[in-house]
CSV table of C-alpha atoms in Angstrom, one decimal:
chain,number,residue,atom,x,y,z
A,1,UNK,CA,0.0,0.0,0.0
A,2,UNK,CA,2.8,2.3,0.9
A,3,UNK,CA,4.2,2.1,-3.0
A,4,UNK,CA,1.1,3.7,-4.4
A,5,UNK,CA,2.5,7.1,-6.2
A,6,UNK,CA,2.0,9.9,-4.4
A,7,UNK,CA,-0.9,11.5,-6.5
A,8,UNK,CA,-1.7,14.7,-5.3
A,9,UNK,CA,-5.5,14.7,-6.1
A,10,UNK,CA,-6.9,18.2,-6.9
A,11,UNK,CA,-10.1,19.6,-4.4
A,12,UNK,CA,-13.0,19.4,-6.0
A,13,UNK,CA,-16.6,18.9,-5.5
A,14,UNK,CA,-16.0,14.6,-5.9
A,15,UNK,CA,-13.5,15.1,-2.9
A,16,UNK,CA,-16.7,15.5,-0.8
A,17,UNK,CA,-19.7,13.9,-2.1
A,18,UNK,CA,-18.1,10.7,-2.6
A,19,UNK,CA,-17.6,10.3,0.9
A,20,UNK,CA,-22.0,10.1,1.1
A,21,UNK,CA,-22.7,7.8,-1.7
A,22,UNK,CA,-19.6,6.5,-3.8
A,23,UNK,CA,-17.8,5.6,-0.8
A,24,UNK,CA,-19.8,5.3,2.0
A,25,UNK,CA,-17.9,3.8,5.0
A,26,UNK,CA,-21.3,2.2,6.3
A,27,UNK,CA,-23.6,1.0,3.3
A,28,UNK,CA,-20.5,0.4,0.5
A,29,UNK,CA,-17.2,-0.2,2.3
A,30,UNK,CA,-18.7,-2.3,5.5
A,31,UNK,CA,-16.8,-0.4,7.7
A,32,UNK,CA,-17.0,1.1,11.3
A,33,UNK,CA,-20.0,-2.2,12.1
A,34,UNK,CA,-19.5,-1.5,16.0
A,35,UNK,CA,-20.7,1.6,16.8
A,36,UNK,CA,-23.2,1.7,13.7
A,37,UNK,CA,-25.0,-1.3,15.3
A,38,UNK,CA,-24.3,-0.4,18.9
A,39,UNK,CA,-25.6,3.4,19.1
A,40,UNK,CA,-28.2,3.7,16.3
A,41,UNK,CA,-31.1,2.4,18.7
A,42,UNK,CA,-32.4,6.3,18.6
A,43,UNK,CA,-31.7,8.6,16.4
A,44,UNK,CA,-30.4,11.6,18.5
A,45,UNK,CA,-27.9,9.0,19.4
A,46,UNK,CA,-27.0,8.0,16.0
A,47,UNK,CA,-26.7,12.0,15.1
A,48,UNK,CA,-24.6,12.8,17.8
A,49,UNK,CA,-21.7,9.4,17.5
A,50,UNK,CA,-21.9,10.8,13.7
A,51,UNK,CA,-20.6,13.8,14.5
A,52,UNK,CA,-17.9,13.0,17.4
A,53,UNK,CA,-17.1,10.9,14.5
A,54,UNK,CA,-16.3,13.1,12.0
A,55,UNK,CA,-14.5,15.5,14.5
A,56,UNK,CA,-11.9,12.8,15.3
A,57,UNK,CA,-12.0,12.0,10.9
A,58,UNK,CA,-11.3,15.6,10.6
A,59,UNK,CA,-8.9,17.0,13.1
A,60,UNK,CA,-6.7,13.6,12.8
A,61,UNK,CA,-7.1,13.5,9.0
A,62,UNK,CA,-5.9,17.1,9.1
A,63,UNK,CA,-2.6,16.6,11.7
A,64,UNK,CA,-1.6,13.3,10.0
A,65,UNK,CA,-1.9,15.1,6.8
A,66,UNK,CA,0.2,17.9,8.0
A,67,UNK,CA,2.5,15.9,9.7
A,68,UNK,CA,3.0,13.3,6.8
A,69,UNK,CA,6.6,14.1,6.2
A,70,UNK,CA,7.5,13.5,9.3
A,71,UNK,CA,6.2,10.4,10.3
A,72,UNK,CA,8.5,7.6,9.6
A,73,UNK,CA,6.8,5.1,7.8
A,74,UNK,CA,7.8,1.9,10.0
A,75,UNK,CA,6.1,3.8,13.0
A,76,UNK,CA,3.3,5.3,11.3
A,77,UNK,CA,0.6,3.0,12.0
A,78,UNK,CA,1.1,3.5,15.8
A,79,UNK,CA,1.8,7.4,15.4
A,80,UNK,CA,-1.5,7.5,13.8
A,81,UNK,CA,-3.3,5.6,16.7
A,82,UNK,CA,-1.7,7.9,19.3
A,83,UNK,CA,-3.2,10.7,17.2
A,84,UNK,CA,-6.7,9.5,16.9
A,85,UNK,CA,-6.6,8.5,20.4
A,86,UNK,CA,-6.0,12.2,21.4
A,87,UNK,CA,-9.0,13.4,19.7
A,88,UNK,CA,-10.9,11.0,21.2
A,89,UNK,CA,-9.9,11.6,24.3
A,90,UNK,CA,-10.9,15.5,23.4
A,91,UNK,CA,-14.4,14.1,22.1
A,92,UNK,CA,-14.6,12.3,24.7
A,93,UNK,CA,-14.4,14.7,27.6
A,94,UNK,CA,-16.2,17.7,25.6
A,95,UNK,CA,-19.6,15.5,25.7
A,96,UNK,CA,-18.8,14.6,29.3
A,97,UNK,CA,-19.0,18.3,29.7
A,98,UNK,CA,-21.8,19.2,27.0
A,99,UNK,CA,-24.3,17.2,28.2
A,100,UNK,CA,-24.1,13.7,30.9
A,101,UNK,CA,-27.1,12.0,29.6
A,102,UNK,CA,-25.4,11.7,26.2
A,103,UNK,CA,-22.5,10.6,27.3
A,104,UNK,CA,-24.5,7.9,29.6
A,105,UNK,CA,-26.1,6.7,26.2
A,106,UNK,CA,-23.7,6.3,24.0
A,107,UNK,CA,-21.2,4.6,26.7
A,108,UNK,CA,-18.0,3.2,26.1
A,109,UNK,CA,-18.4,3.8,22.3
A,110,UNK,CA,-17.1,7.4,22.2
A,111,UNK,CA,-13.9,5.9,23.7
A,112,UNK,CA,-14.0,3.1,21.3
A,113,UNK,CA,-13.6,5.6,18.3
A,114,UNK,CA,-10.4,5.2,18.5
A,115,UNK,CA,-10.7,1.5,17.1
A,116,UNK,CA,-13.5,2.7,14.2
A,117,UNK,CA,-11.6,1.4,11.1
A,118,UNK,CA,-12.8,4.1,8.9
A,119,UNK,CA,-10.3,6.6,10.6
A,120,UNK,CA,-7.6,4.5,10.7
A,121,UNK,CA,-8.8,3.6,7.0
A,122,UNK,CA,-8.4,7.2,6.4
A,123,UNK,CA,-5.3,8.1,7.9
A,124,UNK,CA,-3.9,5.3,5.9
A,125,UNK,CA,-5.4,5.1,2.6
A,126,UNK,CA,-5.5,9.2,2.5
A,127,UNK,CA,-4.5,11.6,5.1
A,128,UNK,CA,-0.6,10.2,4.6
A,129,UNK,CA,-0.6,11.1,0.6
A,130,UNK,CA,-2.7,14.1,0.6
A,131,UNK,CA,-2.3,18.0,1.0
A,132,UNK,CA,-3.8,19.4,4.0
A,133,UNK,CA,-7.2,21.0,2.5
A,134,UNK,CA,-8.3,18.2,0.6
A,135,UNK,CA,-7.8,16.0,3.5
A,136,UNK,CA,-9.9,18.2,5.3
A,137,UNK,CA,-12.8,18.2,3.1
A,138,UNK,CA,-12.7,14.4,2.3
A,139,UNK,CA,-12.6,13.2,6.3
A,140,UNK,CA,-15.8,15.8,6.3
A,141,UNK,CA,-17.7,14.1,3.3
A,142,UNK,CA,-16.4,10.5,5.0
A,143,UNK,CA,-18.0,11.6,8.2
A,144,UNK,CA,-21.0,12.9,6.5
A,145,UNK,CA,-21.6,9.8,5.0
A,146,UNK,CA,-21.3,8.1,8.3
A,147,UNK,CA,-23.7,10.7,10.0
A,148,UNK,CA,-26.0,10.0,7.0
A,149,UNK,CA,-25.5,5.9,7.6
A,150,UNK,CA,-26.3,5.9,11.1
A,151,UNK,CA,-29.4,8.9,11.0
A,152,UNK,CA,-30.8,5.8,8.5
A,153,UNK,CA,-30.9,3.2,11.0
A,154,UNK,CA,-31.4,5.1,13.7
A,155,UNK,CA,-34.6,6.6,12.6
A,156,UNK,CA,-35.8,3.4,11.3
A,157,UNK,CA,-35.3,1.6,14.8
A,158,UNK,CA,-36.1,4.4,16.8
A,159,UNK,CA,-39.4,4.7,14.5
A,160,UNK,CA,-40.5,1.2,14.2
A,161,UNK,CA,-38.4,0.5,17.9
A,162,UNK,CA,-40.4,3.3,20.2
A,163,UNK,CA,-42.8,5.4,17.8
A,164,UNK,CA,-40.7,8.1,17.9
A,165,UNK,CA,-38.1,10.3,16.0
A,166,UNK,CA,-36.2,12.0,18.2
A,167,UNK,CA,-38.6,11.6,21.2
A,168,UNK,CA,-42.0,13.0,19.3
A,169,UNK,CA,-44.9,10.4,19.2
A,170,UNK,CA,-45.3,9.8,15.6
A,171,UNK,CA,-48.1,7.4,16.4
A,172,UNK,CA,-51.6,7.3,18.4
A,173,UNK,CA,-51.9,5.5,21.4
A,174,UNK,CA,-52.8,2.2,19.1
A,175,UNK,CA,-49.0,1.6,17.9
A,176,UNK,CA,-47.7,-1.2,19.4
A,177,UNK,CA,-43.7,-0.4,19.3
A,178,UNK,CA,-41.6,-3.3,17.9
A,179,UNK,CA,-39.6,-3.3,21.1
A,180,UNK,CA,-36.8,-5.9,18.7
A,181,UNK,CA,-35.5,-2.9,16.9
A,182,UNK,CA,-34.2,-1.2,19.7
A,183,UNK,CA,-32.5,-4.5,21.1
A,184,UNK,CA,-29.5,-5.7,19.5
A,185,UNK,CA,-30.9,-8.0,17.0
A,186,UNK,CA,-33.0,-4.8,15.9
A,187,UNK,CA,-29.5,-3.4,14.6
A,188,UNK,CA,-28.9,-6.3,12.5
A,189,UNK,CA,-32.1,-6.7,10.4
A,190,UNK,CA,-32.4,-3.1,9.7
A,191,UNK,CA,-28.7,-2.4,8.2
A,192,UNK,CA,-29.2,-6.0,6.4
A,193,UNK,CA,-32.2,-4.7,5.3
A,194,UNK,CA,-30.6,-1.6,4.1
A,195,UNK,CA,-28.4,-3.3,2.3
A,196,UNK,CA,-30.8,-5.3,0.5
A,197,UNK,CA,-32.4,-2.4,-0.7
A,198,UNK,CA,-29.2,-0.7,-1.6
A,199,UNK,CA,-28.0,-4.3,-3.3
A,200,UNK,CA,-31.7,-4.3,-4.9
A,201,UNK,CA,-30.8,-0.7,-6.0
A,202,UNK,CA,-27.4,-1.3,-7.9
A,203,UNK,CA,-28.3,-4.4,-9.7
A,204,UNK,CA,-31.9,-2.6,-11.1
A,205,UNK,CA,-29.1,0.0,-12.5
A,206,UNK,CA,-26.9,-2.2,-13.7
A,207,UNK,CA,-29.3,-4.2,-15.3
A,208,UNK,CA,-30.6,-1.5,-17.4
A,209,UNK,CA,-27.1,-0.4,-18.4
A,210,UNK,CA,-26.1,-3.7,-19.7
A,211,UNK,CA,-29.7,-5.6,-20.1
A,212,UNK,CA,-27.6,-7.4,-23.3
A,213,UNK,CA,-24.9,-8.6,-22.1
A,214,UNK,CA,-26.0,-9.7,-18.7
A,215,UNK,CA,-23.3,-9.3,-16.5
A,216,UNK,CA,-23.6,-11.1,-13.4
A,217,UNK,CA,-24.3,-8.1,-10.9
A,218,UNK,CA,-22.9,-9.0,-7.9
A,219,UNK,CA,-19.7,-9.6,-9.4
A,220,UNK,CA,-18.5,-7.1,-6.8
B,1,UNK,CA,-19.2,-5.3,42.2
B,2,UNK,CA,-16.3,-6.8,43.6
B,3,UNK,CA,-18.7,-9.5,45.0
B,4,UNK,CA,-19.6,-10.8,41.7
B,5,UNK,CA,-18.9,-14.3,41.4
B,6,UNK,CA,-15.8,-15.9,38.9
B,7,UNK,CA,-18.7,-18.3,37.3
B,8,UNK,CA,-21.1,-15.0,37.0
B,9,UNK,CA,-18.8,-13.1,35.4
B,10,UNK,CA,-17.5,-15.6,33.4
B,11,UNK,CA,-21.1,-16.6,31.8
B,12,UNK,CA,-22.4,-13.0,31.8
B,13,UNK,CA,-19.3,-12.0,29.6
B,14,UNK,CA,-19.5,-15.2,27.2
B,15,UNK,CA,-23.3,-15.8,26.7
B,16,UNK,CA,-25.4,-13.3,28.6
B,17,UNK,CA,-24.1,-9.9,27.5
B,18,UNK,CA,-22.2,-12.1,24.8
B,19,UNK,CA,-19.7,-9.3,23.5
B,20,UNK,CA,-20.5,-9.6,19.4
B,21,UNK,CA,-24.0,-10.7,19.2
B,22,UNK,CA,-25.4,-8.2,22.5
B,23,UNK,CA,-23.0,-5.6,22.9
B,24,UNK,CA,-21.3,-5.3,19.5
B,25,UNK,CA,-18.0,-5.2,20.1
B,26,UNK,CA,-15.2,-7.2,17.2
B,27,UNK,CA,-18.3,-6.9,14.2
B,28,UNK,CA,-15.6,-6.6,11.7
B,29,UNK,CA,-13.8,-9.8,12.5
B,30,UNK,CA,-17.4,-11.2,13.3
B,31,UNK,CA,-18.2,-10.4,9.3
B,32,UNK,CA,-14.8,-10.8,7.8
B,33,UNK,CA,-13.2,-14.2,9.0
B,34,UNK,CA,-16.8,-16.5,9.8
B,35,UNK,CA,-16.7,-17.8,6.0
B,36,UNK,CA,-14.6,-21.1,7.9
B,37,UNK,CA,-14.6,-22.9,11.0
B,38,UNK,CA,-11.0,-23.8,10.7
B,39,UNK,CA,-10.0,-20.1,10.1
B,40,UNK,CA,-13.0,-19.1,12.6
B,41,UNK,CA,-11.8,-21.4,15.2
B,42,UNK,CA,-7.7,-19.7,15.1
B,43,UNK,CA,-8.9,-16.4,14.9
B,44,UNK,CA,-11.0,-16.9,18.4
B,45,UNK,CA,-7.5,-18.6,19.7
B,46,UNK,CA,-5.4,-15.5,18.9
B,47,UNK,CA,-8.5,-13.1,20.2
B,48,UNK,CA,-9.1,-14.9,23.0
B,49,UNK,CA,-5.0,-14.5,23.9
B,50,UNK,CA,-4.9,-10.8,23.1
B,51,UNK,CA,-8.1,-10.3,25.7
B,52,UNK,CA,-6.0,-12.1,28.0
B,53,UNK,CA,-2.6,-10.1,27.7
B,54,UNK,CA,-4.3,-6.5,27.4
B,55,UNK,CA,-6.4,-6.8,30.1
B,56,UNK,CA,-3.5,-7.8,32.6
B,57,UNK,CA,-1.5,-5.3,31.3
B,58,UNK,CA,-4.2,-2.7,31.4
B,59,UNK,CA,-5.1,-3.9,34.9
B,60,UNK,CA,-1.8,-2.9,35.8
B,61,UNK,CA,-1.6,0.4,33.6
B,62,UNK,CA,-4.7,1.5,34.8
B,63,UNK,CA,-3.3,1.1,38.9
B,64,UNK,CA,-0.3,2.9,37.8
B,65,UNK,CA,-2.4,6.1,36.2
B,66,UNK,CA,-4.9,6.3,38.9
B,67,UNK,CA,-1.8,6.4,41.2
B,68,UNK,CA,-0.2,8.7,39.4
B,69,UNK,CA,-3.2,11.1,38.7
B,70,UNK,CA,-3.0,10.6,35.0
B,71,UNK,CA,-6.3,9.1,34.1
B,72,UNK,CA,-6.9,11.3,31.2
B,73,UNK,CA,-4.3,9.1,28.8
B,74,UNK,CA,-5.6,5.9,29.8
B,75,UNK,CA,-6.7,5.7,26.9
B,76,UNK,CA,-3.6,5.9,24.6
B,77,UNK,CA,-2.1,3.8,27.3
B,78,UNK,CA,-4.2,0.9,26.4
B,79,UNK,CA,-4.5,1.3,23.0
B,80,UNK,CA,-0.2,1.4,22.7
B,81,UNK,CA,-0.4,-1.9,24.8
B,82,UNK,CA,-2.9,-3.4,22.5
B,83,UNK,CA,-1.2,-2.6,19.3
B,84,UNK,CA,2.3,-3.9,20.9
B,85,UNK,CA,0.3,-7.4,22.1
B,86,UNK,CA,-1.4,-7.8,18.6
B,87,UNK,CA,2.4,-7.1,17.1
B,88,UNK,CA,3.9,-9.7,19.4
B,89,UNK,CA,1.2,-12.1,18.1
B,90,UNK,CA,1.9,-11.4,14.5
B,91,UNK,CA,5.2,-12.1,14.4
B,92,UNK,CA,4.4,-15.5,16.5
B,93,UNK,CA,2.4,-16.9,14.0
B,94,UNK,CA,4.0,-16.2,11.2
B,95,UNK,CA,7.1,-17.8,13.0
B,96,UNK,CA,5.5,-21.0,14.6
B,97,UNK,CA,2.3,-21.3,11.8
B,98,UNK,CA,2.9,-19.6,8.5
B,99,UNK,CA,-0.3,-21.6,6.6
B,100,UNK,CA,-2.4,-20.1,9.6
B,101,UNK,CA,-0.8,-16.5,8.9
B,102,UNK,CA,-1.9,-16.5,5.8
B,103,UNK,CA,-5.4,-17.7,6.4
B,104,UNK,CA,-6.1,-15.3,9.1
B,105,UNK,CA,-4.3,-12.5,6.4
B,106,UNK,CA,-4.9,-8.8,7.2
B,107,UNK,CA,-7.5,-9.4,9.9
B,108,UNK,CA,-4.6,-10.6,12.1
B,109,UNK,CA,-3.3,-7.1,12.4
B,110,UNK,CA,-6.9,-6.1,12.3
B,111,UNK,CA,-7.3,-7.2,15.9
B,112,UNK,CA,-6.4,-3.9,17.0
B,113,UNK,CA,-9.0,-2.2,15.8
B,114,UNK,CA,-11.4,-4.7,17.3
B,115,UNK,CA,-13.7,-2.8,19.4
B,116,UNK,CA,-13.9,-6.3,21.8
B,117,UNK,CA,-10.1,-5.6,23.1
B,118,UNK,CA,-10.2,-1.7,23.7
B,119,UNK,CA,-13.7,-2.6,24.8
B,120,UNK,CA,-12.8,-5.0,27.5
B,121,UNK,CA,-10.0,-2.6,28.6
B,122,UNK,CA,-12.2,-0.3,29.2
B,123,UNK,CA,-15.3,-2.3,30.9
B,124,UNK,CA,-13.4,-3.9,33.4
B,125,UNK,CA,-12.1,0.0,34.6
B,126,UNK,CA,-15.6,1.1,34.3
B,127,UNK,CA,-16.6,-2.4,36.7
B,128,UNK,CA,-13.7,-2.0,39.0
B,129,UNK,CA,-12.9,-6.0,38.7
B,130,UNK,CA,-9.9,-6.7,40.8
B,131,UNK,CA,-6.7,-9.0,38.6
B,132,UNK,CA,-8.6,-12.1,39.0
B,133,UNK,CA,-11.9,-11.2,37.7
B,134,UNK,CA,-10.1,-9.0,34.8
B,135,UNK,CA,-8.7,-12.2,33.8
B,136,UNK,CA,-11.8,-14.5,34.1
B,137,UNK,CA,-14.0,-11.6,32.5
B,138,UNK,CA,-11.6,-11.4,29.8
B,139,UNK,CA,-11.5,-15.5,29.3
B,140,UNK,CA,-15.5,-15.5,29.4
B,141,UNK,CA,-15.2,-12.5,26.4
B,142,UNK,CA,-13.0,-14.2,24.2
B,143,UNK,CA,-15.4,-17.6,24.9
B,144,UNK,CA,-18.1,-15.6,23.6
B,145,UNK,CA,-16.1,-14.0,21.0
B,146,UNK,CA,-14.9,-17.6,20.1
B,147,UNK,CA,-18.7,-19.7,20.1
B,148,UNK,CA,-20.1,-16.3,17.9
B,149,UNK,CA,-17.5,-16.9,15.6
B,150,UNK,CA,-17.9,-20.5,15.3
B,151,UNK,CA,-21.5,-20.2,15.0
B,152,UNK,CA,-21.8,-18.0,12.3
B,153,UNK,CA,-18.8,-19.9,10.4
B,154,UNK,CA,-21.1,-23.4,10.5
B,155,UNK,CA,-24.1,-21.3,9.7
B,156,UNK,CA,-22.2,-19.6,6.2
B,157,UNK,CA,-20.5,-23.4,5.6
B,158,UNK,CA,-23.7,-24.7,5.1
B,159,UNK,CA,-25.5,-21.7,3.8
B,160,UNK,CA,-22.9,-21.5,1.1
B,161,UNK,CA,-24.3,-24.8,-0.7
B,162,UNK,CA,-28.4,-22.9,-0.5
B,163,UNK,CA,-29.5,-21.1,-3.2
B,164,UNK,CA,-30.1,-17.4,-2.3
B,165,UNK,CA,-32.0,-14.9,-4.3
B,166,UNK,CA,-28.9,-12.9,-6.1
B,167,UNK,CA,-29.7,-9.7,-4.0
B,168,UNK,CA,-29.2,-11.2,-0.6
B,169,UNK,CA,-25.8,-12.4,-1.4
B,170,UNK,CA,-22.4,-11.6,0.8
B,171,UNK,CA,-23.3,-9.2,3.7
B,172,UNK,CA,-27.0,-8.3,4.0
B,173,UNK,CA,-28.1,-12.4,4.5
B,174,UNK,CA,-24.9,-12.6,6.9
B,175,UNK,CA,-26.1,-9.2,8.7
B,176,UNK,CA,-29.9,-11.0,9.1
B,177,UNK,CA,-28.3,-14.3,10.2
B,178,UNK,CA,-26.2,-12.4,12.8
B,179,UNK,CA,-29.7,-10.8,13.8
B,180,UNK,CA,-31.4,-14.6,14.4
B,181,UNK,CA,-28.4,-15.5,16.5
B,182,UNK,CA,-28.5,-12.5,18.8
B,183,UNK,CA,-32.4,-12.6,18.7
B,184,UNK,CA,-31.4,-16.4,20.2
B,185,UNK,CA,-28.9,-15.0,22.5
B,186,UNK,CA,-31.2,-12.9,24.0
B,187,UNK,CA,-33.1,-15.7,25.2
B,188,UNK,CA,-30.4,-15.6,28.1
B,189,UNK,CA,-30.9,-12.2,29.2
B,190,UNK,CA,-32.0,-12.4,32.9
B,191,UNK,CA,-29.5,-15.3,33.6
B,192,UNK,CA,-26.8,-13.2,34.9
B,193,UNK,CA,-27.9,-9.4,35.3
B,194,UNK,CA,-27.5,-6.3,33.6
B,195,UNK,CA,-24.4,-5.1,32.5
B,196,UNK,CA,-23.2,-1.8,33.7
């Protein structure tokens, strides 16, 4: 991985927007599973991991990208660690200090950021080749992506899970709440169920592009 | 909590609050290396001995910091000792088994990142366990880790003879199976109490 040539990609719009559809850490890469199960039973939850998460993508994206000259390259993989842990450990106490029942409900998992693949994904695959500003603005679009990734299953469990989006009563008194959505197995069915659609999605498009041929369209 | 039996902790850690399928710690490994129970089975070995070795040495970190006042990089502290344990494991499988290095591939170093070790680390500060209940919560995580991971392996092995509609393929029917096993796992709740 380390060989790649250092292509200095120029910022454009792509730089961000891929991050929310092309390459989506939840829906396309499969990354960052843990806390996109664990905290999207509600979706004030999900909306607030989303963004600690993208303030750790951002302000370690932007130091390893600044300090990517210096880092030897046999050390970098712990350097970078040691870096995202210190944001975290800046998340992690601003939330203590913003608001306590947050930081009661999303638990442990604002410390376990520091394991979330998709940063250290990042740091690797892009913070350590590129220039300062477009690192900036692609760990934004990856976090957006992520924010967007867990807002989807955590309105759909909070919805089906309690009858509510971000505590209003959507229903009447009649709803009976599908108290499994909330639980862990909840967290499962709905992101495979995501991914079905999202699967169901692709291979309707890539049908139509290539009805003739008939490329198998899971050849992914 | 420091009256919580060794057997309670053990079973709430492997089957009750089972750390994959209830608390969702180690998904990545959980998706990535259940496609065989041979591969399943090493990777559990090798999880199951990093638990053990991070949590004694975070044990002991964790008395040094809180001596020292310095509870704030706790932490970076247990992630560097993580990394360094998964390291030390690395290069003993590639020495003693290279066939199994190659099998387990980049989810060996991967352990780092799974959520389960950091996540243990930092349960058993939350819980105040004294060394001995570290140890046998972090034996009763890897357990759980391990019987998750074996599960799911014997469920793909077969599943991969089944015909599937074409859309289901690769992650969303392993996310749904994944969802049946913890919907069965939850049939323990109750057994051994909350966890805190």
């Amino acid at each position: 991985m380390a060989e790649l040539p250092k292509h200095q990609e120029d910022l454009s719009l792509d730089t961000f927007v891929r991050g929310l559809w092309k390459e989506n850490p939840v829906f396309v890469m499969l990354l960052g599973m843990c806390p996109t199960l664990a905290v999207s039973n509600s979706a004030i939850n999900a909306i607030s991991m989303g963004l600690a998460t993208t303030f750790v993508l951002a302000g370690s994206g932007a130091l390893i990208s600044w300090l990517r000259n210096w880092i030897p390259k046999q050390v970098r993989i712990a350097s970078y660690i040691v870096i995202i842990a210190t944001f975290v450990t800046i998340v992690d106490y601003a939330i203590q200090a913003i608001s306590l029942d947050l930081y009661a409900a999303l638990g442990a998992f604002i410390q376990l950021i520091v394991v979330n693949c998709i940063i250290l994904g990042r740091a690797e695959a892009y913070a350590s080749q590129q220039r300062l500003v477009p690192t900036l603005v692609n760990s934004l679009g990856i976090g957006a992506g992520f924010t967007i990734a867990l807002f989807a299953l955590g309105s759909v469990r909070e919805i089906l899970g309690s009858g509510t989006l971000f505590g209003l009563h959507l229903f009447g008194a009649g709803f009976q709440p599908w108290v499994v959505m909330v639980l862990p197995p909840g967290g499962f069915f709905v992101l495979g169920a995501w991914l079905l659609l999202f699967n169901w999605i692709k291979q309707r498009g890539e049908r139509r592009a290539d009805a003739p041929t008939g490329v198998p369209a899971n050849a992914r | 909590m420091h009256a919580e039996s060794l057997p309670s902790i053990f079973l709430n850690a492997a089957i009750v609050n089972n750390f994959v399928l209830a608390m969702f710690l180690g998904i990545c490994p959980f998706l990535g290396v259940s496609s065989k129970k041979e591969t399943a089975w090493n990777m559990g070995l090798a999880v199951i001995f990093v638990l053990l070795v991070s949590s004694a040495s975070a044990f002991g970190i964790n008395w040094l910091l809180v001596n020292l006042e310095l509870e704030f990089l706790r932490l970076i502290c247990y992630i560097a000792v993580i990394a360094s344990t998964v390291q030390l494991v690395e290069m003993f499988v590639k020495r003693y088994s290279p066939a199994l290095f190659r099998s387990l591939g980049i989810f060996l170093p991967l352990i780092t990142t799974n959520c389960a070790v950091l996540g243990l680390a930092l349960f058993q500060t939350q819980k105040e366990y004294d060394f001995i209940q570290s140890l046998v919560y972090a034996l009763g995580a890897g357990a759980g880790f391990t019987l998750a991971l074996m599960l799911m392996a014997g469920l793909r092995e077969r599943l991969a003879l089944a015909r599937v509609p074409n859309v289901s393929q690769g992650a969303a029917l392993t996310l749904m199976l994944a969802g049946l096993l913890s919907l069965a796992f939850m049939g323990f709740a109750g057994l051994g109490g909350s966890h805190g």
